XYZ file of C-alpha atoms in Angstrom:
596
model
C -36.738 34.450 -28.196
C -34.867 32.056 -25.893
C -32.507 29.179 -26.934
C -31.224 26.624 -24.549
C -28.753 23.910 -25.008
C -26.870 21.308 -22.775
C -23.089 21.414 -22.295
C -21.015 18.523 -23.256
C -23.921 16.209 -24.104
C -21.961 14.301 -26.826
C -19.220 13.513 -24.322
C -21.732 12.612 -21.516
C -23.338 9.961 -23.826
C -20.004 8.579 -24.650
C -19.087 7.926 -20.894
C -22.503 6.362 -20.001
C -22.705 2.684 -19.150
C -23.733 0.498 -22.017
C -22.546 -1.993 -24.472
C -23.704 -0.099 -27.625
C -24.871 3.251 -28.749
C -28.555 2.336 -28.510
C -28.331 1.388 -24.888
C -26.272 4.555 -23.985
C -28.734 6.734 -25.939
C -31.571 5.214 -23.985
C -29.957 5.551 -20.644
C -29.096 9.185 -21.594
C -32.692 9.998 -22.436
C -34.105 8.308 -19.361
C -31.761 9.721 -16.712
C -30.568 13.145 -18.089
C -32.530 14.512 -20.984
C -36.060 13.585 -19.857
C -35.611 15.130 -16.271
C -34.177 18.278 -18.011
C -37.186 18.516 -20.372
C -39.554 18.218 -17.432
C -37.818 21.306 -15.900
C -37.893 23.280 -19.065
C -41.552 22.761 -19.600
C -42.863 22.656 -15.968
C -43.351 26.364 -15.447
C -43.281 27.606 -19.095
C -47.002 28.248 -19.460
C -47.044 30.134 -16.080
C -44.408 32.493 -17.330
C -46.230 33.124 -20.612
C -43.972 31.008 -22.842
C -44.297 28.260 -25.269
C -42.040 25.759 -26.998
C -41.581 26.538 -30.660
C -39.428 23.513 -31.439
C -36.799 21.246 -29.990
C -33.660 19.871 -31.862
C -31.797 17.221 -29.913
C -30.999 18.681 -26.558
C -31.808 22.308 -27.499
C -35.074 24.264 -27.092
C -36.378 27.172 -28.984
C -38.894 29.030 -26.661
C -40.723 32.266 -27.089
C -42.341 34.641 -24.585
C -44.709 37.712 -24.791
C -42.165 39.992 -22.863
C -38.518 39.998 -21.849
C -39.151 40.188 -18.142
C -41.086 36.885 -18.081
C -38.403 35.192 -20.280
C -35.713 36.283 -17.916
C -37.596 34.990 -14.857
C -38.239 31.704 -16.467
C -34.510 31.399 -17.418
C -33.442 32.069 -13.980
C -35.757 29.555 -12.438
C -34.433 26.881 -14.816
C -30.890 27.557 -13.923
C -31.648 27.594 -10.201
C -33.401 24.233 -10.493
C -30.143 22.772 -12.011
C -28.051 24.552 -9.356
C -29.996 23.476 -6.278
C -31.048 19.887 -7.555
C -28.333 18.939 -10.055
C -28.847 16.170 -12.496
C -25.747 13.943 -12.235
C -23.863 12.800 -15.378
C -20.504 10.931 -15.792
C -18.820 14.296 -16.215
C -20.449 16.036 -13.129
C -23.646 17.967 -12.765
C -25.614 18.646 -15.973
C -25.184 22.262 -17.268
C -27.516 24.410 -19.288
C -26.549 27.488 -21.346
C -29.301 30.123 -22.299
C -29.284 32.955 -24.650
C -32.089 35.405 -25.496
C -32.931 38.206 -27.907
C -36.043 40.329 -28.468
C -37.333 41.197 -31.898
C -39.928 40.670 -34.623
C -39.198 37.385 -36.304
C -41.143 36.125 -39.303
C -44.005 33.660 -38.636
C -43.690 30.288 -40.441
C -46.751 28.465 -39.275
C -46.062 27.607 -35.592
C -42.302 28.342 -36.177
C -40.343 31.544 -36.548
C -37.636 32.334 -39.007
C -35.384 35.154 -40.012
C -32.434 37.168 -38.723
C -33.910 37.954 -35.328
C -34.032 34.127 -34.661
C -30.542 33.783 -35.741
C -29.561 36.561 -33.491
C -30.925 34.754 -30.419
C -29.236 31.473 -31.486
C -25.925 33.227 -31.897
C -26.186 34.800 -28.363
C -26.924 31.434 -26.928
C -23.962 29.850 -28.551
C -21.698 32.219 -26.642
C -22.939 31.147 -23.183
C -21.149 28.798 -20.874
C -22.781 26.335 -18.491
C -24.871 28.157 -15.932
C -24.849 31.477 -17.885
C -27.904 33.534 -19.273
C -26.769 35.833 -21.983
C -28.808 38.702 -23.467
C -28.733 40.976 -26.489
C -28.838 44.683 -25.951
C -32.352 45.202 -26.662
C -33.466 42.416 -24.315
C -31.192 43.975 -21.541
C -32.952 47.340 -22.032
C -36.401 45.743 -21.558
C -35.470 43.982 -18.569
C -34.071 47.171 -17.097
C -37.377 48.950 -17.975
C -39.298 46.147 -16.213
C -37.491 46.948 -12.857
C -36.810 43.401 -11.621
C -34.949 44.063 -8.359
C -33.457 40.689 -7.478
C -31.470 40.303 -10.732
C -28.422 42.183 -11.960
C -27.005 42.543 -15.489
C -23.354 42.970 -16.392
C -21.752 43.862 -19.714
C -19.561 41.020 -21.402
C -18.285 43.356 -24.102
C -18.717 43.104 -27.845
C -18.652 39.802 -29.550
C -18.815 38.800 -33.128
C -22.022 37.066 -34.128
C -21.709 34.922 -37.363
C -23.854 36.531 -40.041
C -24.596 39.426 -37.905
C -21.402 41.206 -37.033
C -20.229 42.599 -33.634
C -22.777 43.224 -31.095
C -22.723 44.067 -27.343
C -23.536 41.030 -25.002
C -24.680 41.131 -21.480
C -25.005 38.407 -18.694
C -28.105 38.202 -16.480
C -26.586 37.333 -12.931
C -29.281 35.665 -10.793
C -27.015 34.880 -7.778
C -25.603 37.218 -5.163
C -21.958 38.032 -4.894
C -20.928 35.148 -2.635
C -22.850 32.710 -4.742
C -21.194 34.000 -7.980
C -17.724 33.546 -6.375
C -18.884 30.014 -5.438
C -19.892 29.395 -9.021
C -16.574 30.328 -10.535
C -14.812 26.898 -10.491
C -15.313 25.267 -13.911
C -13.947 22.016 -15.154
C -10.202 23.062 -15.126
C -10.324 24.378 -11.585
C -12.222 21.293 -10.266
C -9.565 19.142 -11.772
C -6.869 21.391 -10.211
C -8.546 21.002 -6.831
C -8.825 17.285 -7.340
C -5.115 17.098 -8.059
C -4.295 19.330 -5.079
C -6.376 16.964 -2.826
C -4.449 13.937 -4.220
C -0.987 15.581 -3.874
C -1.819 16.752 -0.285
C -3.041 13.250 0.674
C 0.016 11.590 -0.755
C 2.382 14.282 0.776
C 0.911 13.859 4.220
C 1.218 10.149 4.135
C 4.686 10.295 2.996
C 5.669 12.961 5.586
C 4.074 10.981 8.526
C 5.676 7.693 7.098
C 9.104 9.327 6.889
C 9.178 10.236 10.595
C 8.349 6.700 11.495
C 4.927 7.296 12.947
C 3.325 4.587 10.752
C 6.063 2.010 11.251
C 4.400 0.028 14.064
C 1.199 -0.329 12.109
C 3.127 -1.360 9.015
C 4.994 -4.025 11.040
C 1.617 -5.311 12.167
C 0.490 -5.515 8.540
C 3.774 -7.442 7.802
C 2.951 -9.924 10.563
C -0.547 -10.171 9.430
C 0.350 -11.033 5.777
C 2.961 -13.586 7.013
C 0.272 -15.318 9.055
C -2.484 -15.370 6.365
C -0.371 -16.337 3.423
C -0.788 -19.886 2.213
C 0.972 -22.096 4.737
C 1.781 -24.877 2.231
C 5.660 -25.231 2.474
C 7.009 -28.486 3.817
C 9.849 -28.823 6.333
C 13.370 -28.281 5.059
C 14.588 -31.819 4.387
C 18.332 -30.789 4.879
C 17.721 -29.856 8.613
C 17.451 -31.734 11.845
C 16.686 -30.110 15.290
C 17.821 -31.439 18.672
C 16.276 -29.493 21.480
C 17.210 -29.316 25.222
C 14.020 -28.973 27.131
C 13.387 -27.947 30.750
C 12.948 -31.568 31.530
C 16.288 -32.506 29.870
C 18.005 -29.794 32.013
C 16.342 -30.997 35.213
C 17.406 -34.662 34.443
C 21.151 -33.656 34.620
C 23.210 -33.007 37.718
C 23.140 -29.333 38.694
C 26.612 -29.526 40.075
C 27.979 -30.818 36.762
C 25.909 -28.337 34.748
C 27.102 -25.325 36.671
C 24.245 -23.198 35.308
C 24.544 -24.505 31.726
C 21.789 -26.339 29.836
C 24.061 -29.297 28.890
C 26.904 -30.805 30.914
C 30.156 -31.823 29.241
C 29.323 -35.500 29.684
C 25.995 -35.226 27.960
C 27.399 -32.999 25.207
C 30.093 -35.547 24.512
C 27.609 -38.402 24.449
C 25.282 -36.529 22.144
C 28.071 -35.523 19.621
C 29.420 -39.093 19.654
C 25.990 -40.479 18.889
C 25.540 -37.984 15.927
C 28.924 -38.691 14.630
C 28.078 -42.308 13.850
C 25.276 -41.185 11.602
C 27.458 -38.761 9.485
C 25.661 -35.456 9.575
C 26.918 -32.847 7.069
C 27.363 -30.074 9.687
C 26.427 -29.634 13.390
C 25.519 -26.203 14.930
C 25.938 -26.067 18.583
C 23.847 -23.097 19.544
C 25.115 -23.091 23.113
C 27.637 -20.502 24.633
C 30.742 -22.367 25.925
C 33.183 -19.529 26.768
C 35.198 -21.799 29.027
C 37.731 -24.631 28.361
C 36.620 -28.290 28.547
C 37.885 -30.128 31.743
C 40.761 -32.464 31.301
C 38.659 -35.522 31.967
C 36.603 -34.891 28.834
C 39.581 -35.145 26.554
C 37.422 -36.541 23.643
C 35.091 -33.643 23.768
C 38.012 -31.066 23.732
C 39.500 -32.937 20.743
C 36.223 -32.936 18.953
C 35.771 -29.195 19.429
C 39.362 -28.688 18.383
C 39.482 -30.900 15.346
C 36.026 -31.599 13.901
C 35.402 -29.224 11.083
C 31.741 -30.277 10.858
C 31.073 -28.832 14.355
C 30.061 -24.996 14.289
C 29.747 -23.250 17.568
C 28.577 -19.710 18.538
C 29.610 -16.591 20.338
C 27.678 -13.278 21.139
C 28.734 -9.859 20.015
C 28.565 -7.261 22.693
C 27.746 -3.466 21.927
C 29.030 -1.749 24.987
C 31.881 -1.876 27.464
C 29.293 -3.117 30.014
C 28.100 -5.722 27.495
C 31.178 -7.129 25.891
C 29.396 -10.318 24.626
C 30.306 -14.001 25.047
C 33.522 -15.407 23.652
C 33.784 -18.481 21.417
C 34.892 -21.760 22.965
C 38.525 -21.575 23.875
C 39.254 -25.055 22.625
C 38.679 -24.094 19.119
C 41.927 -23.062 17.327
C 42.267 -19.269 16.606
C 43.169 -19.771 12.912
C 39.867 -21.719 12.366
C 37.513 -19.363 14.194
C 36.013 -17.764 10.940
C 34.995 -21.107 9.606
C 34.024 -22.813 12.949
C 32.189 -19.938 14.910
C 29.238 -17.699 14.015
C 27.586 -15.043 16.100
C 24.173 -15.814 17.479
C 23.021 -12.198 17.616
C 19.469 -11.434 16.112
C 17.959 -8.014 15.431
C 14.583 -7.562 16.917
C 12.423 -4.572 15.857
C 11.381 -2.001 18.559
C 8.349 -4.068 19.308
C 10.597 -7.125 19.996
C 9.611 -9.085 16.955
C 12.390 -10.688 14.758
C 11.656 -9.889 11.182
C 15.252 -9.196 9.925
C 17.989 -11.670 9.308
C 21.551 -10.494 10.360
C 24.057 -11.977 7.979
C 27.213 -10.130 9.087
C 28.646 -7.275 11.105
C 31.784 -5.575 12.246
C 32.269 -6.306 15.949
C 33.256 -3.480 18.194
C 36.803 -3.523 19.592
C 35.580 -4.235 23.168
C 33.694 -7.265 22.046
C 34.663 -10.813 23.293
C 33.300 -12.121 20.053
C 35.440 -10.915 17.078
C 33.419 -12.847 14.598
C 31.913 -11.085 11.379
C 29.570 -13.764 10.139
C 26.448 -15.102 11.773
C 25.870 -18.705 12.514
C 23.215 -19.068 9.761
C 25.646 -17.755 7.205
C 28.548 -19.985 8.411
C 26.303 -23.024 8.358
C 24.910 -22.273 4.970
C 28.204 -21.398 3.372
C 29.673 -24.701 4.705
C 26.759 -26.646 3.260
C 26.970 -24.895 -0.102
C 30.657 -25.159 -0.472
C 30.270 -28.887 -0.440
C 27.919 -28.420 -3.334
C 30.496 -26.472 -5.273
C 28.716 -23.170 -4.587
C 30.804 -20.234 -3.381
C 30.093 -16.638 -2.157
C 31.287 -13.256 -3.377
C 30.471 -9.583 -2.909
C 29.021 -7.775 -5.812
C 30.113 -4.158 -7.012
C 27.288 -2.787 -4.803
C 28.765 -4.723 -1.707
C 25.722 -7.040 -1.748
C 26.404 -10.752 -0.919
C 26.088 -13.049 -3.873
C 26.011 -16.798 -3.394
C 26.033 -18.720 -6.527
C 23.577 -16.824 -8.762
C 21.462 -15.255 -5.886
C 22.101 -11.835 -4.686
C 20.898 -10.976 -1.086
C 19.769 -7.352 -1.080
C 21.059 -5.207 1.779
C 18.369 -3.780 3.987
C 18.589 -0.003 4.344
C 17.146 2.115 7.175
C 14.118 3.129 5.051
C 13.451 -0.185 3.174
C 9.934 -1.311 3.012
C 7.909 -0.327 6.010
C 10.977 0.677 7.970
C 11.852 4.237 8.669
C 14.966 5.430 10.312
C 15.675 1.863 11.433
C 19.256 0.697 12.473
C 20.368 -1.128 9.486
C 23.862 -1.502 10.699
C 25.797 -4.549 9.618
C 24.591 -6.692 6.756
C 20.668 -7.377 7.159
C 18.002 -8.835 4.901
C 14.414 -9.555 5.523
C 13.572 -12.927 7.146
C 11.220 -14.862 4.998
C 10.084 -17.445 7.541
C 9.127 -20.862 5.948
C 5.439 -20.639 5.224
C 4.212 -23.472 7.635
C 2.288 -21.599 10.311
C 4.836 -22.379 12.853
C 8.471 -21.436 13.321
C 9.172 -24.756 15.058
C 7.916 -26.786 11.998
C 11.151 -25.795 10.098
C 12.516 -29.453 10.560
C 11.875 -32.680 12.394
C 12.664 -32.046 16.166
C 13.783 -34.498 18.867
C 14.578 -33.776 22.484
C 17.772 -34.747 24.203
C 15.856 -37.451 26.080
C 14.503 -38.834 22.805
C 17.948 -39.055 21.330
C 20.035 -40.401 24.180
C 17.603 -42.611 26.000
C 14.824 -43.437 23.522
C 17.194 -43.887 20.465
C 14.707 -42.320 18.042
C 17.427 -41.158 15.722
C 18.025 -43.266 12.597
C 20.780 -42.914 9.913
C 18.071 -41.664 7.417
C 17.184 -38.809 9.862
C 20.880 -37.610 10.324
C 22.959 -38.573 7.418
C 24.167 -35.550 5.346
C 21.839 -33.148 7.258
C 22.545 -29.871 9.074
C 21.797 -30.604 12.768
C 21.033 -27.784 15.147
C 21.512 -28.189 18.848
C 20.021 -25.756 21.333
C 17.971 -25.104 24.283
C 14.329 -24.288 24.288
C 13.986 -23.856 28.149
C 12.829 -20.248 28.753
C 15.082 -19.980 31.768
C 18.150 -19.542 29.501
C 16.437 -16.400 27.912
C 16.974 -17.402 24.327
C 13.416 -16.883 23.404
C 12.182 -14.502 20.684
C 9.015 -13.075 19.330
C 8.229 -13.668 15.626
C 5.578 -12.655 13.176
C 3.657 -15.803 13.965
C 3.230 -14.923 17.671
C -0.423 -14.929 18.640
C -2.170 -15.900 21.878
C -2.067 -19.544 20.994
C 1.492 -19.465 19.554
C 4.349 -18.936 22.113
C 7.615 -17.174 21.307
C 10.218 -19.321 19.347
C 13.499 -20.472 20.710
C 16.716 -18.944 19.279
C 17.803 -22.295 17.816
C 14.687 -22.429 15.597
C 15.413 -18.936 14.467
C 18.945 -19.941 13.462
C 17.491 -22.957 11.527
C 14.954 -20.585 9.722
C 17.716 -18.230 8.770
C 20.074 -20.972 7.556
C 17.221 -22.607 5.565
C 16.429 -19.265 3.977
C 19.860 -18.841 2.564
C 20.210 -22.373 1.351
C 16.647 -22.535 -0.137
C 17.171 -19.364 -2.003
C 20.385 -20.683 -3.583
C 19.419 -24.307 -4.167
C 15.708 -24.227 -4.666
C 15.115 -20.675 -6.055
C 12.897 -19.926 -3.051
C 12.151 -16.096 -3.161
C 13.635 -13.676 -0.778
C 11.494 -10.962 0.611
C 12.434 -7.679 -1.266
C 11.133 -4.184 -1.501
C 10.749 -1.371 -3.935
C 13.083 1.669 -4.111
C 11.827 4.757 -2.217
C 10.838 6.596 -5.368
C 8.821 3.555 -6.441
C 7.171 3.537 -3.117
C 6.368 7.211 -3.511
C 4.805 6.618 -6.845
C 2.718 3.780 -5.311
C 1.348 5.989 -2.530
C 0.818 8.878 -4.980
C -1.114 6.514 -7.405
C -3.462 5.463 -4.567
C -4.000 9.191 -3.679
C -4.888 10.065 -7.215
C -7.243 6.953 -7.468
C -8.902 8.242 -4.231
C -9.140 11.725 -5.736
C -10.821 10.487 -8.853
C -13.225 8.022 -7.226
C -14.275 10.239 -4.367
C -14.887 13.195 -6.663
C -17.834 11.286 -8.030
C -19.730 10.914 -4.693
C -21.629 13.813 -3.004
C -23.278 11.547 -0.374
C -21.292 10.876 2.838
C -22.593 7.409 2.911
C -21.602 6.708 -0.669
C -18.208 8.460 -0.204
C -17.613 6.174 2.972
C -18.477 3.153 0.864
C -16.031 4.274 -1.835
C -13.301 4.825 0.674
C -13.965 1.331 2.261
C -13.886 -0.140 -1.256
C -10.536 1.478 -2.049
C -8.987 0.345 1.267
C -10.221 -3.176 0.490
C -8.635 -3.129 -2.928
C -5.449 -1.684 -1.534
C -5.415 -4.496 1.046
C -5.857 -7.134 -1.634
C -3.269 -5.664 -3.934
C -0.718 -5.428 -1.073
C -1.281 -8.975 -0.115
C -1.078 -10.331 -3.623
C 2.244 -8.526 -4.093
C 3.487 -9.734 -0.758
C 3.034 -13.345 -1.501
C 5.103 -12.766 -4.626
C 7.942 -11.809 -2.256
C 7.648 -7.970 -2.413
C 6.801 -5.767 0.696
C 5.019 -2.690 -0.427
C 3.856 0.194 2.030
C 0.174 -0.478 2.702
C -0.583 1.769 5.731
C 0.771 5.052 4.141
C -1.209 4.299 0.995
C -4.249 3.823 3.217
C -3.656 7.025 4.951
C -3.284 8.758 1.513
C -6.690 7.474 0.500
C -8.309 8.562 3.686
C -6.804 12.024 3.608
C -7.522 12.686 -0.008
C -11.097 11.467 0.395
C -11.411 13.567 3.442
C -10.359 16.623 1.623
C -12.894 15.908 -1.163
C -15.518 15.639 1.484
C -14.499 18.963 3.072
C -14.714 20.412 -0.451
C -18.278 19.151 -0.907
C -19.233 20.361 2.554
C -18.232 23.945 1.826
C -21.134 26.434 1.834
C -20.446 27.186 -1.659
C -20.876 23.555 -2.847
C -24.521 23.818 -3.936
C -23.484 26.464 -6.387
C -20.514 24.728 -7.861
C -21.069 23.298 -11.209
C -18.754 20.442 -12.108
C -18.266 19.112 -15.641
């Protein structure tokens, strides 16, 4: 007498797809129960057995002798081992128990204590097991079946019968039995181990900076593809000095500069009549103005609307460039800003340097950047002031500018000296589109400026001629987009500060390192959960591609909300975790592992 039953059949039905119980039951019958029944009954007659009755997922089968029953039970279990039937909880598992005796006939059925004995033995079995009563074990031994082994499982209490010895019929060799050991709890442990290993490897590789170049490229990609719907900053105006403007001036008067004293005086005089709010002169002038240009010298000395630049040096051999000597020493902090920018190792400017502590040997002992000096001057006229928070972050009005650390966002072990934030370029597809721009020729000779263009604006004056080496790579650089002149970077940075304070334009921020670890770990766990469901390399590959696509989409959506999250380490965690699952499935023991 043999009883068979399916493991976790109720739970399997619960997790099948379907909007109601009827549809799930139909799917369960068509895809799981029906194929199982076909295997139960396929060779039953050949082994001398017949079905007495079925009850749900269970079978009650009888045979003329114990050896045939044992061989049929082994064939059934091996069919599920070699060609598993998939369920939402893993491969379908069957438990089998058998007993030999003389039950009472009841028509085509059997009843009595002997039948109960067989049923109780079956109830003790786990998935993949064949358990035997003592008498059945003796009969199988007597039959002399050589390819099967039987081991004692001790005495067990059988309801209504009492304690009885139970034996297991082992139909796999030693290696195969070891492969068969993992059950649900161990499979879940291996799944968790794969996820933790994937996340740990991604974090470890990320911490040493290996992934930073790829993360920077992802940052640039998101900057380029985000909606380019912002308009130029209406508070700004650009006046550029082109190569043509440079060549139009006397080289003897320029003395290697981009703008002669005569042209600078003429330009500032023309702007003054239109009453700009502030003028940023993004040109180095570390020499006194000649006596014949007294009006220019007086303007540099007295005009508080005119902000100039210097350059901070970092070594004795590179002491930087001093501020214009015509500006009074006591007004330097309000009239001069440093022009230094902080390119990343690949030369791209993604960070905005607000302030720093100049080294002693520097010719430029100025702590604030040109962009910060310009923004503060503009905002002070609006009644908005700056202060430091308890965490030493800069707060202007109600906006706190978060300090970039060495491991913030996609950066790892980056020099975060000074006061740096991420530079959120205005989303316009071009750095130069920040504001209306006119060349020196258009201003002085074509008279294209009007009072409406200049009045109350922040005017930036700077060279765009590459021969003066003030050209920088930005996230927008592509084959059809050249590098941007420094004066446009200064305008972008100034606009970022003012727009954040006045317009509520979001700054680019990042999560704490622990939050990033949770983010990476979560993707690794998701990869473990999803990859565990796919045995086929093709399906697993498609699953990985799908997860990477979802990661890309999530990272992009979060980025356009103003938060930079690590995408490349998370992608690596997905690939490593899925790869470990694939290795697990490729193990020679795989075909004997039964997952539920």
